[in-house]
mmCIF file of C-alpha atoms in Angstrom:
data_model
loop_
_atom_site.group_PDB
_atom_site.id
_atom_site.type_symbol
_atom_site.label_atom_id
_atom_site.label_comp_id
_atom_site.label_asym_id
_atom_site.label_seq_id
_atom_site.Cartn_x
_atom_site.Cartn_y
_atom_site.Cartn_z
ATOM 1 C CA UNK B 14 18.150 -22.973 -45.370
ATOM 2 C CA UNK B 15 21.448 -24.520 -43.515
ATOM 3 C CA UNK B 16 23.253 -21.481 -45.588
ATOM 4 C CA UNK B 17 20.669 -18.733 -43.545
ATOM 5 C CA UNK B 18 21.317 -20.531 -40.400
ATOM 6 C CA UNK B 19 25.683 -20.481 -41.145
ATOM 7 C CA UNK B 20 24.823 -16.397 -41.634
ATOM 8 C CA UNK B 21 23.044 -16.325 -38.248
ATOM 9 C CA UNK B 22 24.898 -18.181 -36.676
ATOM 10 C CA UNK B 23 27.979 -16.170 -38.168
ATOM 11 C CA UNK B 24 26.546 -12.924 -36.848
ATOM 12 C CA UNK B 25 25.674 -14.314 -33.379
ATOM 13 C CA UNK B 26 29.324 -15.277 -32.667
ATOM 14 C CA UNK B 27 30.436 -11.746 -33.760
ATOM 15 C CA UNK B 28 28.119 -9.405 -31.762
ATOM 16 C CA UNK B 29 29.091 -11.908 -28.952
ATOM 17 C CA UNK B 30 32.665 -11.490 -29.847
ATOM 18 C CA UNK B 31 32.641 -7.742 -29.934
ATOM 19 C CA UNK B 32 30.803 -7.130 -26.591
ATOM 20 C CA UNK B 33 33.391 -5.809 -23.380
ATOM 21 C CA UNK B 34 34.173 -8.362 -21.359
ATOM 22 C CA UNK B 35 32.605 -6.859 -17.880
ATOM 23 C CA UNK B 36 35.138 -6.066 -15.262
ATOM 24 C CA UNK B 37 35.611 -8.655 -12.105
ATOM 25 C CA UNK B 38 32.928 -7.814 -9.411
ATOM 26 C CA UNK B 39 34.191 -8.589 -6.079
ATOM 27 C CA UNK B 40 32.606 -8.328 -2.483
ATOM 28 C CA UNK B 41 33.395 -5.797 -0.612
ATOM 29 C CA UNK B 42 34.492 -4.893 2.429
ATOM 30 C CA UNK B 43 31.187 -4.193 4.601
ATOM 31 C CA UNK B 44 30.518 -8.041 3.448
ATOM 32 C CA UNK B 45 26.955 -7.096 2.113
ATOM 33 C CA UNK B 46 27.560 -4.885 -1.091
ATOM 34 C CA UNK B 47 30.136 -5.101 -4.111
ATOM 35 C CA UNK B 48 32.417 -3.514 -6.097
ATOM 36 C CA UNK B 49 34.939 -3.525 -9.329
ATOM 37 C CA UNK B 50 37.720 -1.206 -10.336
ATOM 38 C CA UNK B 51 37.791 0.193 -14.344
ATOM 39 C CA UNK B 52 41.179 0.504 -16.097
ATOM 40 C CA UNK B 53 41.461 4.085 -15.005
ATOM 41 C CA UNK B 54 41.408 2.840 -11.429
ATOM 42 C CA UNK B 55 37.804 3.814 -10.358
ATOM 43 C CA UNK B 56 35.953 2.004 -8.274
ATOM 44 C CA UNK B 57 32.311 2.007 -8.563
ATOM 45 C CA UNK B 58 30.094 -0.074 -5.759
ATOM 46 C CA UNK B 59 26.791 -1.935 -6.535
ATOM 47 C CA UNK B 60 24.725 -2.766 -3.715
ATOM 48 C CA UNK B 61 20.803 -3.460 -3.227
ATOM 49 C CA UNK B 62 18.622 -2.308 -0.219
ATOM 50 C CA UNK B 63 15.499 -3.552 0.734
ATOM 51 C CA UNK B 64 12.373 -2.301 -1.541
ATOM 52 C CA UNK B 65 9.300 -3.619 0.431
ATOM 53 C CA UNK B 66 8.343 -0.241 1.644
ATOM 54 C CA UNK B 67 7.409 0.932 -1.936
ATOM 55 C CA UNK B 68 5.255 -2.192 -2.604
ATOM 56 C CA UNK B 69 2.404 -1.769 0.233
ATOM 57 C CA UNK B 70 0.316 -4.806 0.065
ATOM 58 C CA UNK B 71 1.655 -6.055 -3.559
ATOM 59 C CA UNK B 72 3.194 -9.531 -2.946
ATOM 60 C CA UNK B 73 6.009 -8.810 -5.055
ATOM 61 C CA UNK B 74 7.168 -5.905 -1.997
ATOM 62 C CA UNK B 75 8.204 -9.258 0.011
ATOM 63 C CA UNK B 76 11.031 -10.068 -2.239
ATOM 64 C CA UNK B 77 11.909 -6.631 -3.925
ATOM 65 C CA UNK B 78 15.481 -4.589 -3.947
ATOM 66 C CA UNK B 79 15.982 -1.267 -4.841
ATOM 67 C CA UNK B 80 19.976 -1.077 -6.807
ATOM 68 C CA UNK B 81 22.615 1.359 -6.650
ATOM 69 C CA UNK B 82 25.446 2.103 -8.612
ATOM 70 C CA UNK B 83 28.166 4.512 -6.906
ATOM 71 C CA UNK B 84 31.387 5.765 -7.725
ATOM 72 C CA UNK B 85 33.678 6.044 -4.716
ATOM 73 C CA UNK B 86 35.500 9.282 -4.393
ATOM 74 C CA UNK B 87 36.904 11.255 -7.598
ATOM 75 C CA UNK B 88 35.102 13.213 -10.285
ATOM 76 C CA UNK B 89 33.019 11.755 -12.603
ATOM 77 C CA UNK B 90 35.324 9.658 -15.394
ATOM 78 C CA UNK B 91 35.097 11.947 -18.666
ATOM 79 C CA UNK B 92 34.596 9.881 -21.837
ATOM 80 C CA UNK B 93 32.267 6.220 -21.866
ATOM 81 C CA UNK B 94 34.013 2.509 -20.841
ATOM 82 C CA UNK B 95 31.552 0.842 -22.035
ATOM 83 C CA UNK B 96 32.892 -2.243 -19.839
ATOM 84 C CA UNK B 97 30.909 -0.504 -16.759
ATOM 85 C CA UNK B 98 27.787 -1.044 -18.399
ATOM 86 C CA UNK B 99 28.388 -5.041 -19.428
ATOM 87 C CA UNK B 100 29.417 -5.322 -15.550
ATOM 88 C CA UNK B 101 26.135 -3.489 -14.266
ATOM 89 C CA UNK B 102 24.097 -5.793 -16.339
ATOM 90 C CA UNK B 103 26.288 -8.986 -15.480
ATOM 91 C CA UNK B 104 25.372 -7.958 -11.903
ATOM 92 C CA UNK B 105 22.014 -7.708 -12.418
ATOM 93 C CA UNK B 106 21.541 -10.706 -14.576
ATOM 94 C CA UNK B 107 23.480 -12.591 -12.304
ATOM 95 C CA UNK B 108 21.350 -11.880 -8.854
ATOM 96 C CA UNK B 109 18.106 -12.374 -11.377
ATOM 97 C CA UNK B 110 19.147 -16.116 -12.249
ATOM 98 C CA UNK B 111 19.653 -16.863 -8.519
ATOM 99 C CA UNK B 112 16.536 -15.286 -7.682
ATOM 100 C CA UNK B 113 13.824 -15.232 -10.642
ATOM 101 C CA UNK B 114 10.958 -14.261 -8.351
ATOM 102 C CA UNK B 115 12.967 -10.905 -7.398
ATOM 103 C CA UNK B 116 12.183 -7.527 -8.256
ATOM 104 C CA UNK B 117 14.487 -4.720 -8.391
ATOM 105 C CA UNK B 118 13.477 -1.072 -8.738
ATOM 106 C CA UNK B 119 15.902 1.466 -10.028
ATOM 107 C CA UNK B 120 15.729 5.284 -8.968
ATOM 108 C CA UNK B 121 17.687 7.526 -10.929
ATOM 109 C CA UNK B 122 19.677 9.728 -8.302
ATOM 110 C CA UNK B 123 18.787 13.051 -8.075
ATOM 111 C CA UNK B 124 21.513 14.514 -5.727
ATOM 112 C CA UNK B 125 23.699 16.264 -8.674
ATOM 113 C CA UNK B 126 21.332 16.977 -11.286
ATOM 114 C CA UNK B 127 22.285 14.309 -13.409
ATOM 115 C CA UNK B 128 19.347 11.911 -13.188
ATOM 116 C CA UNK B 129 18.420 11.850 -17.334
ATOM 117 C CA UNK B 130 22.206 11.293 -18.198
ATOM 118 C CA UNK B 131 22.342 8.487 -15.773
ATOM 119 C CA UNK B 132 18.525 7.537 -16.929
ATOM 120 C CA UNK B 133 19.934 7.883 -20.755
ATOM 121 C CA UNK B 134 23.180 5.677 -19.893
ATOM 122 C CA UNK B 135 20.929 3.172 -18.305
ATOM 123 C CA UNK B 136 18.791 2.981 -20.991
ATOM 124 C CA UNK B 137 21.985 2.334 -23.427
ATOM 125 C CA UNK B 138 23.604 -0.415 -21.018
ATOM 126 C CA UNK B 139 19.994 -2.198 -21.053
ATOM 127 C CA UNK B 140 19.590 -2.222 -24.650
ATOM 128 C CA UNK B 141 23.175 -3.068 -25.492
ATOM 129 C CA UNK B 142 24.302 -5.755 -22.832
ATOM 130 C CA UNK B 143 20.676 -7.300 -21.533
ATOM 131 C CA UNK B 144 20.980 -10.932 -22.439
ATOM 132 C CA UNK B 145 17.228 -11.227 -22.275
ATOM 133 C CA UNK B 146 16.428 -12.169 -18.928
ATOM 134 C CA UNK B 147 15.792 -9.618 -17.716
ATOM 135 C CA UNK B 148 12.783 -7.600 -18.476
ATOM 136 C CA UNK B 149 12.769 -3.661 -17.564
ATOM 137 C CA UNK B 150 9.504 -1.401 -16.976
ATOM 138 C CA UNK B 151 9.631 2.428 -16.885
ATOM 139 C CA UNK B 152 7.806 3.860 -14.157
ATOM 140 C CA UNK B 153 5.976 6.962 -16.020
ATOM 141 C CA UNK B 154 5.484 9.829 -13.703
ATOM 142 C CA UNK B 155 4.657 13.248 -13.534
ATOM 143 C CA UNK B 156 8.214 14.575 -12.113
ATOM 144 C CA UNK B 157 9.393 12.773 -14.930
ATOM 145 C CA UNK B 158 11.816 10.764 -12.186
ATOM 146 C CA UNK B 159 14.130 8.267 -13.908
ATOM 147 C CA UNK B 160 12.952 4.771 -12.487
ATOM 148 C CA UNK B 161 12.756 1.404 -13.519
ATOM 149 C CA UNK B 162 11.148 -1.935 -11.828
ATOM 150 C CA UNK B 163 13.593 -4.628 -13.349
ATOM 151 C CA UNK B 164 12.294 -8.506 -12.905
ATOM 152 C CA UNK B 165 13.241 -11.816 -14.644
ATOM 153 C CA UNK B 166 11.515 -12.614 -17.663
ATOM 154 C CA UNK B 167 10.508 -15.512 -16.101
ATOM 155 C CA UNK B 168 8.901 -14.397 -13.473
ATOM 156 C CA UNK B 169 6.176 -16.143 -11.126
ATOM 157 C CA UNK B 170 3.507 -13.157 -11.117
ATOM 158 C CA UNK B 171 4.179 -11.193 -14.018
ATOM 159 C CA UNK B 172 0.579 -9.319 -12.870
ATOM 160 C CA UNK B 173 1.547 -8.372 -9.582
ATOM 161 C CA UNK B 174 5.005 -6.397 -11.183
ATOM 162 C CA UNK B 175 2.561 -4.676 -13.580
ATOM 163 C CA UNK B 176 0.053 -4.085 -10.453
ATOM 164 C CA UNK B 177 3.504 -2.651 -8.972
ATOM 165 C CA UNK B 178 4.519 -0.094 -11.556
ATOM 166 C CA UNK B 179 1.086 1.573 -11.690
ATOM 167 C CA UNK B 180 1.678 1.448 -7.514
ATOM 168 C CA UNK B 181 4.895 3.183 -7.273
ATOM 169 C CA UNK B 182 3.319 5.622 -10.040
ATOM 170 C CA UNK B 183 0.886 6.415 -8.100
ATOM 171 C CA UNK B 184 2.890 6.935 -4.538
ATOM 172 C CA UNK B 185 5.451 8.972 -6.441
ATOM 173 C CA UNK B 186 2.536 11.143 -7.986
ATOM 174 C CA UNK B 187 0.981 11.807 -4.732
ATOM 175 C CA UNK B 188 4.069 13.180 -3.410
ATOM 176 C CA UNK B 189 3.578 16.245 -6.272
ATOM 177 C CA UNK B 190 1.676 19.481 -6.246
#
């Protein structure tokens, strides 16, 4: 028994060992959003707007953010850091342990035609950095639009998120021929 819990224990320090370190997140100029700067000298901002109008009457709209991730200026890097995505889930992690009665809904952008590589590279920072507090739901649609309602897995009214996804289903559905 104390020879499976060395092993675990063992393996628990390594994954932790080989994860990127995420890159310093600093505010930014505006005073409201934030930003960080990769090795290759891009500079990607996170910010969060306010989310209520997608909520209606769902309590959960009172205290709800919608997140973006944008990189200032440039082409798009070619090749992965996978330090971006540790950041972008320290960030979110982060604002989640302030705040556990927060939810945060995630639209893939649309503006390039790149929404199911961005949806795909979400999907991969989620899996690989989430520390497990933080719980993610895909909103299911029939435009198939990337988007995500993120909330801490300790959440107050796990319900009223659930009541919240079939919501924002629904409003984005209507919206369709």
């Amino acid at each position: 028994m104390t020879t499976t819990l060395i092993r675990k224990s063992i393996k628990l320090m390594t994954s932790n060992l080989l994860k990127p370190i995420p890159y310093k997140i600093k505010d930014s100029e505006n005073g409201k959003d934030y930003y960080f700067i990769t090795d290759k000298g891009y500079r990607y901002n996170l910010y969060y707007t306010d989310a209520q109008g997608y909520f209606g009457d769902n309590p959960i709209g009172e205290n709800s953010l919608t997140f973006g991730l944008e990189l200032v200026g440039g082409e798009l890097p070619r090749g992965i850091d996978p330090r971006i995505g540790a950041t972008v889930a320290k960030f979110l992690a982060g604002t989640f342990n302030a705040d556990t009665t927060l939810t945060i809904l995630y639209v893939c952008d649309t503006k390039d035609e790149r929404e199911f590589k961005r949806e795909t590279r979400f999907d991969r920072w989620f899996k690989e950095y989430n520390d497990g507090s933080v719980v993610q739901r895909k909103i299911a649609n029939k435009a198939k639009l990337p988007a995500y309602l993120f909330y801490h897995v300790n959440h107050p009214n796990p319900k009223a998120v659930d009541n919240a996804v079939l919501e924002i289903t629904e409003k984005i559905n209507q919206y369709l021929p």
